[in-house]
PDB file of C-alpha atoms in Angstrom:
ATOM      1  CA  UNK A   1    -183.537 -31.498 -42.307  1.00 42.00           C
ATOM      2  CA  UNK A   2    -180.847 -34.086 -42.588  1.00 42.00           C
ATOM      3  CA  UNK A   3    -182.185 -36.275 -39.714  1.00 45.00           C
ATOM      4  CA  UNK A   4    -185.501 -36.065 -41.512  1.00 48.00           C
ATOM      5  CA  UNK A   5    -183.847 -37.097 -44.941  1.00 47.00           C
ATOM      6  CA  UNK A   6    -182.181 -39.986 -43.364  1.00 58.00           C
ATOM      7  CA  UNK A   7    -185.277 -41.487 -41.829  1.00 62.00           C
ATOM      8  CA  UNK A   8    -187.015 -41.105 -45.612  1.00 68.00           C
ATOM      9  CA  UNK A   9    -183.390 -42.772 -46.763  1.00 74.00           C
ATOM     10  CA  UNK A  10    -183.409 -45.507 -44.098  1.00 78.00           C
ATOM     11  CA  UNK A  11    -187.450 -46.612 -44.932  1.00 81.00           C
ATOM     12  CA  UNK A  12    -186.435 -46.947 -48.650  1.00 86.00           C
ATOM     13  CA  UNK A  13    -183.552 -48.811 -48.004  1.00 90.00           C
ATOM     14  CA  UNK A  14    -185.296 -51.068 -46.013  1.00 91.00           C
ATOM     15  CA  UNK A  15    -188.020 -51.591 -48.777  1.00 94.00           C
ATOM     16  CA  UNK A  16    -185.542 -52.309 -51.174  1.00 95.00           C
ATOM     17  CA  UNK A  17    -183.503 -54.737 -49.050  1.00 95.00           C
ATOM     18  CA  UNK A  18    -186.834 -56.390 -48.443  1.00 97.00           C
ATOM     19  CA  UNK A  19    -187.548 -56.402 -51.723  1.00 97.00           C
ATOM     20  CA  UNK A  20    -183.932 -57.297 -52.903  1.00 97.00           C
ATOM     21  CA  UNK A  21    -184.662 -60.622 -50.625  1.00 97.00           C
ATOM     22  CA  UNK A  22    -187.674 -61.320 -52.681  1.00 97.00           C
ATOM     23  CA  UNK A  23    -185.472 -61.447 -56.101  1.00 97.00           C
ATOM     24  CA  UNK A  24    -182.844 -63.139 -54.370  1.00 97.00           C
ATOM     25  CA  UNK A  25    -184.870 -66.219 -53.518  1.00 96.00           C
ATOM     26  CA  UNK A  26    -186.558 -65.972 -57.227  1.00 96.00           C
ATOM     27  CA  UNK A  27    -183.001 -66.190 -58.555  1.00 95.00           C
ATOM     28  CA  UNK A  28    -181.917 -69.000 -55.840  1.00 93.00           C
ATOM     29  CA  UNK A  29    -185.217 -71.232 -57.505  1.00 92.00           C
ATOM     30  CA  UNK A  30    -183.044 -71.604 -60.873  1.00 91.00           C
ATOM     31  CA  UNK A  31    -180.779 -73.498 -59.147  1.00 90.00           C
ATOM     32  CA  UNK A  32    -183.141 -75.087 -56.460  1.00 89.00           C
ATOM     33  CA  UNK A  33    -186.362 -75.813 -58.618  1.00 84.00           C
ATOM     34  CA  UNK A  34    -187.800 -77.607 -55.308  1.00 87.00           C
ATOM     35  CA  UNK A  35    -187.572 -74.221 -53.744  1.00 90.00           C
ATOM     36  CA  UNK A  36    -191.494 -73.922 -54.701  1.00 86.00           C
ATOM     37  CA  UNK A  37    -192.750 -76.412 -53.099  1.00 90.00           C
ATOM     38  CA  UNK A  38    -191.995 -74.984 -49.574  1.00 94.00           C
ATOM     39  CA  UNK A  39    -194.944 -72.691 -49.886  1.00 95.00           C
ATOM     40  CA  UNK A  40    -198.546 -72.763 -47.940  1.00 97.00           C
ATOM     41  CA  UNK A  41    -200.165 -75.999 -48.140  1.00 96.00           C
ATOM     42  CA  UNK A  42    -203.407 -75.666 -46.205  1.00 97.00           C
ATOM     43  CA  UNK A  43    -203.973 -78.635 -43.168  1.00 96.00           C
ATOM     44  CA  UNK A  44    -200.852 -80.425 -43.538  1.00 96.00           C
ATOM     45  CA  UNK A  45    -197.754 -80.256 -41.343  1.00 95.00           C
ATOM     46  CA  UNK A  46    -195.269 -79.731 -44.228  1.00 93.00           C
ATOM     47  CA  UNK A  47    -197.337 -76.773 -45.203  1.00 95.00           C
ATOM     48  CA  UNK A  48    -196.944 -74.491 -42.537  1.00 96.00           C
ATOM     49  CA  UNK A  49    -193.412 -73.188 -43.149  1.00 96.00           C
ATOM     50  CA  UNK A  50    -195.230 -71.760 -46.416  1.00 96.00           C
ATOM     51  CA  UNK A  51    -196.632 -69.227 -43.519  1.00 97.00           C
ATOM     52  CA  UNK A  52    -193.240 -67.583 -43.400  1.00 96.00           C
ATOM     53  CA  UNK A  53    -191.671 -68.172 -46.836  1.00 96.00           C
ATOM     54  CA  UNK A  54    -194.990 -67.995 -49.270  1.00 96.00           C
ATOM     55  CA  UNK A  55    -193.904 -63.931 -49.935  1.00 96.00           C
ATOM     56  CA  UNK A  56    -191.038 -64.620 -51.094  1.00 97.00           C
ATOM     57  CA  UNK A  57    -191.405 -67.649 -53.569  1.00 96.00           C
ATOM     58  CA  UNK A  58    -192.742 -66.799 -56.882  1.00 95.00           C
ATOM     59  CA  UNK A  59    -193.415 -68.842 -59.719  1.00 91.00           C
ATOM     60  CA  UNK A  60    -192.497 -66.892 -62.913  1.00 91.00           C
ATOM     61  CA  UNK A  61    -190.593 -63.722 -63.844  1.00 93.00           C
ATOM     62  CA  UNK A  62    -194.487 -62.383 -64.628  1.00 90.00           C
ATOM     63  CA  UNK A  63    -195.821 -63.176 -61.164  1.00 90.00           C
ATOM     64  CA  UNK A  64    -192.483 -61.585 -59.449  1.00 93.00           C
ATOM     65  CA  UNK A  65    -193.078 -58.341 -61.434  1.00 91.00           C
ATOM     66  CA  UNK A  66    -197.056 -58.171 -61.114  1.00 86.00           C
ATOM     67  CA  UNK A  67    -196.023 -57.848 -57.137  1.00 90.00           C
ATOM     68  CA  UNK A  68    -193.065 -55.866 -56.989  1.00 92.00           C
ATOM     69  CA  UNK A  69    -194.530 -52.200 -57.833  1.00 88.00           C
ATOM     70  CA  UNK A  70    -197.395 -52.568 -55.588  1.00 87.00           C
ATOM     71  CA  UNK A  71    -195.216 -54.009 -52.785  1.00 91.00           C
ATOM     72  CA  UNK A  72    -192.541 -51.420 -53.170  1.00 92.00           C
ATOM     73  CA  UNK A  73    -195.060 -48.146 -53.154  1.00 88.00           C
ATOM     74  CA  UNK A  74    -197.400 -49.942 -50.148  1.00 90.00           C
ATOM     75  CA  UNK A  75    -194.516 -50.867 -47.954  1.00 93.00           C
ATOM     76  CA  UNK A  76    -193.296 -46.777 -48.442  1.00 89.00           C
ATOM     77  CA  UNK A  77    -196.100 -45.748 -47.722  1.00 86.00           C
ATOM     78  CA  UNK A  78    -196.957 -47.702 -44.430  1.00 89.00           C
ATOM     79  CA  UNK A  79    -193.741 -46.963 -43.271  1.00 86.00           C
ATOM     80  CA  UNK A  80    -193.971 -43.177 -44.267  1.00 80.00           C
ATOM     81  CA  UNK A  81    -197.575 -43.132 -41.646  1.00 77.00           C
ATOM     82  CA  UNK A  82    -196.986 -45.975 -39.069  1.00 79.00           C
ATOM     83  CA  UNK A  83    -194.563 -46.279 -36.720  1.00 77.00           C
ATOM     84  CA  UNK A  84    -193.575 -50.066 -36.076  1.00 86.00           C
ATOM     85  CA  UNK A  85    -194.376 -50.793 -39.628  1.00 91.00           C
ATOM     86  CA  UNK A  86    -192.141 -53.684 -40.326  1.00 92.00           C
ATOM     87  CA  UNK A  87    -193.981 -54.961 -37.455  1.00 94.00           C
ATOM     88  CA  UNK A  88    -197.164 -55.172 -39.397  1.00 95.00           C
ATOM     89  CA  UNK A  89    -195.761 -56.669 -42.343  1.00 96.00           C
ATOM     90  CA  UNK A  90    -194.696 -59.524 -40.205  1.00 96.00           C
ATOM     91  CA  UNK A  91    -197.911 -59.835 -38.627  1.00 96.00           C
ATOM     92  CA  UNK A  92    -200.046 -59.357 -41.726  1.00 97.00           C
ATOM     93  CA  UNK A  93    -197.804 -62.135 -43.322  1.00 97.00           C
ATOM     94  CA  UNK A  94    -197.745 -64.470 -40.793  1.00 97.00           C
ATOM     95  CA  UNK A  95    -201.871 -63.577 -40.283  1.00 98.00           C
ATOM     96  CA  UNK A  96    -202.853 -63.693 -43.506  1.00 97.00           C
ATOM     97  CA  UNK A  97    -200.527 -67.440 -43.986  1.00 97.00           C
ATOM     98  CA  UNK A  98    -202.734 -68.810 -41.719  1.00 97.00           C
ATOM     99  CA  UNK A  99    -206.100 -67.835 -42.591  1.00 97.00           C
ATOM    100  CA  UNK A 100    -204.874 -69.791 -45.398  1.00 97.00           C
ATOM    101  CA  UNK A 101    -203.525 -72.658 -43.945  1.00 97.00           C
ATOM    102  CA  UNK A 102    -206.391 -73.015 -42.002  1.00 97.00           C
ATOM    103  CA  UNK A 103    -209.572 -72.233 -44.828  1.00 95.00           C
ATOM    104  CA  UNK A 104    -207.567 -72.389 -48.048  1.00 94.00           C
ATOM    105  CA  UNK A 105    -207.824 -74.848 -50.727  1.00 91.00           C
ATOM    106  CA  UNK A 106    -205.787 -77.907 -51.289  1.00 92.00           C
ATOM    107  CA  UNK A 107    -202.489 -76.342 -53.185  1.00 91.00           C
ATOM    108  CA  UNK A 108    -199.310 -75.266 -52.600  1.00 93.00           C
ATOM    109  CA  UNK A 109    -200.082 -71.305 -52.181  1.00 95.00           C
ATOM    110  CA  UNK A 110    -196.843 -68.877 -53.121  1.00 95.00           C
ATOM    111  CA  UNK A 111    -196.417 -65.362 -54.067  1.00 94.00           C
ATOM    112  CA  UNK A 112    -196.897 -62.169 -51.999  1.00 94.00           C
ATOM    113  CA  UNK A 113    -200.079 -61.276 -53.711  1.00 91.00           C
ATOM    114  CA  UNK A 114    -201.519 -62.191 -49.848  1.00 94.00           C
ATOM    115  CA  UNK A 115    -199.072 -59.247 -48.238  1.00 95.00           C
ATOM    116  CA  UNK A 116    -200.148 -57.215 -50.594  1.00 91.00           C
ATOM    117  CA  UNK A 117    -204.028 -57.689 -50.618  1.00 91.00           C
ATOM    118  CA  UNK A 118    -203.454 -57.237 -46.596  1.00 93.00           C
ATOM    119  CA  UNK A 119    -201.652 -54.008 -46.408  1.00 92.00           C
ATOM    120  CA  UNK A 120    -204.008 -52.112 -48.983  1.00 88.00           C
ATOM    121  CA  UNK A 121    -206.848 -53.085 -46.827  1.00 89.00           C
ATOM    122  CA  UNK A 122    -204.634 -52.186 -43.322  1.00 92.00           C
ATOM    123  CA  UNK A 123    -204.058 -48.831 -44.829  1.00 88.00           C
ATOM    124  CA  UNK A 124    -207.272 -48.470 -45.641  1.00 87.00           C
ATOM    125  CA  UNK A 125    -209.155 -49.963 -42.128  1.00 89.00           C
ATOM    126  CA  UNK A 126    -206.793 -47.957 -40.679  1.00 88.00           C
ATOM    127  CA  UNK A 127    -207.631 -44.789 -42.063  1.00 84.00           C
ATOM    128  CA  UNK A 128    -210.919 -45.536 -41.494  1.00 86.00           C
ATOM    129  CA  UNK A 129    -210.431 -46.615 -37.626  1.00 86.00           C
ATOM    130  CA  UNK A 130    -208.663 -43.853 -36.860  1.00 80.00           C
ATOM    131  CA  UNK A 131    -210.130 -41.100 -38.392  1.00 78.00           C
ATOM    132  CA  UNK A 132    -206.938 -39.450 -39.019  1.00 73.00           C
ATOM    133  CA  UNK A 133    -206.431 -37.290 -42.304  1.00 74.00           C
ATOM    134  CA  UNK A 134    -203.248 -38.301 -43.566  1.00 75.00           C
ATOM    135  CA  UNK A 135    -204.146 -42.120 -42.957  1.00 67.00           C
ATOM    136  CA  UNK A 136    -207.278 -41.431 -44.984  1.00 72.00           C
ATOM    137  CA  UNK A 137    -205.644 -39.587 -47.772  1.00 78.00           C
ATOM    138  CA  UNK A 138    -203.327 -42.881 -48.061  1.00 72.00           C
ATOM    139  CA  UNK A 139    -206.295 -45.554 -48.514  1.00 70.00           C
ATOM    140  CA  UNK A 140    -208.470 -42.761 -50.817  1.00 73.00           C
ATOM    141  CA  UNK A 141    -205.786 -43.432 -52.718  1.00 77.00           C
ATOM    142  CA  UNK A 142    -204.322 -46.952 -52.470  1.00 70.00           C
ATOM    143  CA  UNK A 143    -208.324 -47.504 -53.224  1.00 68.00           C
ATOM    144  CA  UNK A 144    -208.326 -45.412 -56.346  1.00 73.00           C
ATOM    145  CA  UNK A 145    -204.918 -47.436 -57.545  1.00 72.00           C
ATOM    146  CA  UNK A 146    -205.688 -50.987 -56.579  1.00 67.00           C
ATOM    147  CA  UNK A 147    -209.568 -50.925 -55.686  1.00 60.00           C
ATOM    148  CA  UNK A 148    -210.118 -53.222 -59.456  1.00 64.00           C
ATOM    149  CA  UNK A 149    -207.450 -55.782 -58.386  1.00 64.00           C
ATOM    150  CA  UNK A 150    -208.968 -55.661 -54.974  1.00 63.00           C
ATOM    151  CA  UNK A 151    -212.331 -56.426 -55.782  1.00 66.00           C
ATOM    152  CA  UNK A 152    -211.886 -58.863 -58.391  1.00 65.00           C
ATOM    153  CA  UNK A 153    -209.071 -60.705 -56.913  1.00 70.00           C
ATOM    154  CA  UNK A 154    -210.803 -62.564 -54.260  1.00 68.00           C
ATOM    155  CA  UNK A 155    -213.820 -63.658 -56.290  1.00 68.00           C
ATOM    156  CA  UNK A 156    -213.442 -67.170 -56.636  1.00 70.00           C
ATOM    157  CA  UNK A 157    -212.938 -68.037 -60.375  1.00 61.00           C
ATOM    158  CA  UNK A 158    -212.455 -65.163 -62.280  1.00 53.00           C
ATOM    159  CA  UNK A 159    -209.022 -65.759 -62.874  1.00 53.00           C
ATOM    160  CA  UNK A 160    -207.976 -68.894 -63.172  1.00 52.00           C
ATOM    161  CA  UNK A 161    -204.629 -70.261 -61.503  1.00 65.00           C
ATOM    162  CA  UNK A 162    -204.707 -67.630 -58.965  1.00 73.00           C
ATOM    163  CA  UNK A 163    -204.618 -67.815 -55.266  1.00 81.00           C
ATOM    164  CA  UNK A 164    -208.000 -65.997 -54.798  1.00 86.00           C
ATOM    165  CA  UNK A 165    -208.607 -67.362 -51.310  1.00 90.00           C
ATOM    166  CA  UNK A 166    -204.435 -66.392 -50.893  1.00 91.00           C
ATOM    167  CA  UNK A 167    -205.786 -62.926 -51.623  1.00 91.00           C
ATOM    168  CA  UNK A 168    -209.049 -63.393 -49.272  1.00 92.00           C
ATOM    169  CA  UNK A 169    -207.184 -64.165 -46.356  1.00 95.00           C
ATOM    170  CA  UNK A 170    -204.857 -61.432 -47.041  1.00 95.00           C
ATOM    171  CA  UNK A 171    -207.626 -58.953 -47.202  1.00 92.00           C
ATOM    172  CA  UNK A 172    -208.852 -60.657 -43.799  1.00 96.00           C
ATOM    173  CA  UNK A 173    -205.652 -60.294 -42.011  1.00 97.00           C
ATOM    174  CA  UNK A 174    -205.186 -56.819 -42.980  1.00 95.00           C
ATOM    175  CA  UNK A 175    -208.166 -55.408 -42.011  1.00 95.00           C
ATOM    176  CA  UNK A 176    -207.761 -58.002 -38.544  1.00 96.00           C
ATOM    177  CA  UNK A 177    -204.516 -56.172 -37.811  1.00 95.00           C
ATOM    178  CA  UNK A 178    -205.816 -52.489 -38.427  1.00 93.00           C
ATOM    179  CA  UNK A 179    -208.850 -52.907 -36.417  1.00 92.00           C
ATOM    180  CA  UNK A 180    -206.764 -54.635 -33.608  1.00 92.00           C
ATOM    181  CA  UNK A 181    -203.705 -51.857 -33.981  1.00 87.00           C
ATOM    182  CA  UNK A 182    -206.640 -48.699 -33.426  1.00 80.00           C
ATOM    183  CA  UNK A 183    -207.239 -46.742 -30.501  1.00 74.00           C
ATOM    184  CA  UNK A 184    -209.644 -49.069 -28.574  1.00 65.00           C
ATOM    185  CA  UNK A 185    -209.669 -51.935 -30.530  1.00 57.00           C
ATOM    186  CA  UNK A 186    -211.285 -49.754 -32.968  1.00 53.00           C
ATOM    187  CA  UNK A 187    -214.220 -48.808 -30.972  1.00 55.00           C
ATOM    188  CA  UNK A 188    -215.450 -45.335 -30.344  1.00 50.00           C
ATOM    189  CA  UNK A 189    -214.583 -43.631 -27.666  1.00 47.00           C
ATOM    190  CA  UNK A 190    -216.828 -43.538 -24.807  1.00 50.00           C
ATOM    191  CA  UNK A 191    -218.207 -40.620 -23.337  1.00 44.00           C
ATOM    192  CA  UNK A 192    -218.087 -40.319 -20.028  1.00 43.00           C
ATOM    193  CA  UNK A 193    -219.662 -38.234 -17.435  1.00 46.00           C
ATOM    194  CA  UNK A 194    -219.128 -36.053 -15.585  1.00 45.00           C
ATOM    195  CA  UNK A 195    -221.056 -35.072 -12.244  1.00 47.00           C
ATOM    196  CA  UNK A 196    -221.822 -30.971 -12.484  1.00 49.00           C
ATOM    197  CA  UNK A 197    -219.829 -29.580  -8.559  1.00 49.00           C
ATOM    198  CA  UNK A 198    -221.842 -29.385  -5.808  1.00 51.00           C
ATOM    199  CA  UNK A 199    -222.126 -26.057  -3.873  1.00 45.00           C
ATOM    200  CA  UNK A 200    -221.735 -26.706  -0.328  1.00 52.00           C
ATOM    201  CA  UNK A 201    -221.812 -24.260   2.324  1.00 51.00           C
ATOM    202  CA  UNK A 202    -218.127 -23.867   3.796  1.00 47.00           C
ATOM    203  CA  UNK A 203    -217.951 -25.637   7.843  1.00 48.00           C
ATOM    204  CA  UNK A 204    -217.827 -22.564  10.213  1.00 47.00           C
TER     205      UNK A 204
END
């Protein structure tokens, strides 16, 4: 019981350290307004470093707070049903930065609205792929909390001043890394056959 409650103790402090990183570079932009800038700016050599620092610059309080709840309960629960999980953040991130570098539009793309489009569709590929209950139960239910913001958030237009195609690729990458992550590439398995025995008569 107490290894078991310090493995549940270790995956929320590592959540909130992750997430405590996230503030702390919010906080750091009051006194380094430029901060922004170094997000994802799509074809241009400057821009890539926005693959690895665009989840963690934010441009208002608002936009901070609109992504902390859903990163906080998605980030429990992919590391309460994967193994490795910190794993897939980092490859989801990196993924999903870029899919936008490469397709998105000319901007400088921040905020980990991207992350967090790409692990509600990894948890749900993945329970998909897999065909494993508890994986299932998860994206039923990520789904049934975020399936508005998912569908509406990568429709270009709809909301204005958002990173829709941010979101797209982040939706992309996640469901990239699930289907790559499943048994098989996320294939089903093959059946193979079998050849019935063959009676022989014993050598005298």
């Amino acid at each position: 019981m107490r290894a078991e409650s310090n493995g549940i103790g270790d995956e929320i402090e590592g959540v909130l350290w992750f997430l405590g990183a996230i503030w702390g570079v919010f906080l750091l932009s009051f006194l380094v307004p430029s901060v922004d800038r170094f997000g994802v700016v799509p074809r241009t050599s400057g821009g890539l470093i926005g693959i690895a620092t665009m989840p963690f610059l934010h441009a208002s309080l608002v936009h901070l707070l609109s992504n902390t709840a859903p990163l906080f309960i998605l980030l429990l629960l992919l590391a309460g049903s994967r193994a490795r999980s910190w794993s897939i953040v980092a490859g989801v991130s990196v993924l999903s930065g870029s899919l936008l570098w490469i397709f998105g539009r000319p901007a400088i793309h921040i905020g980990a609205s991207a992350l967090v489009f790409g692990l509600i569709t990894f948890l749900i590929a993945s329970g998909l792929l897999e065909r494993r209950p508890i994986p299932l139960l998860i994206s039923i239910c990520v789904g049934f909390l975020y399936g508005g913001s998912l569908v509406f958030g990568v429709i270009p237009g709809l909301r204005s001043g958002v990173s829709w195609d941010g979101h797209l690729c982040g939706a992309v990458a996640g469901v990239l890394s699930a289907y790559s992550l499943a048994p098989g590439g996320g294939r089903p398995p093959r059946a193979v056959e079998v050849a019935p025995p063959s009676f022989q008569k014993p050598a005298l």
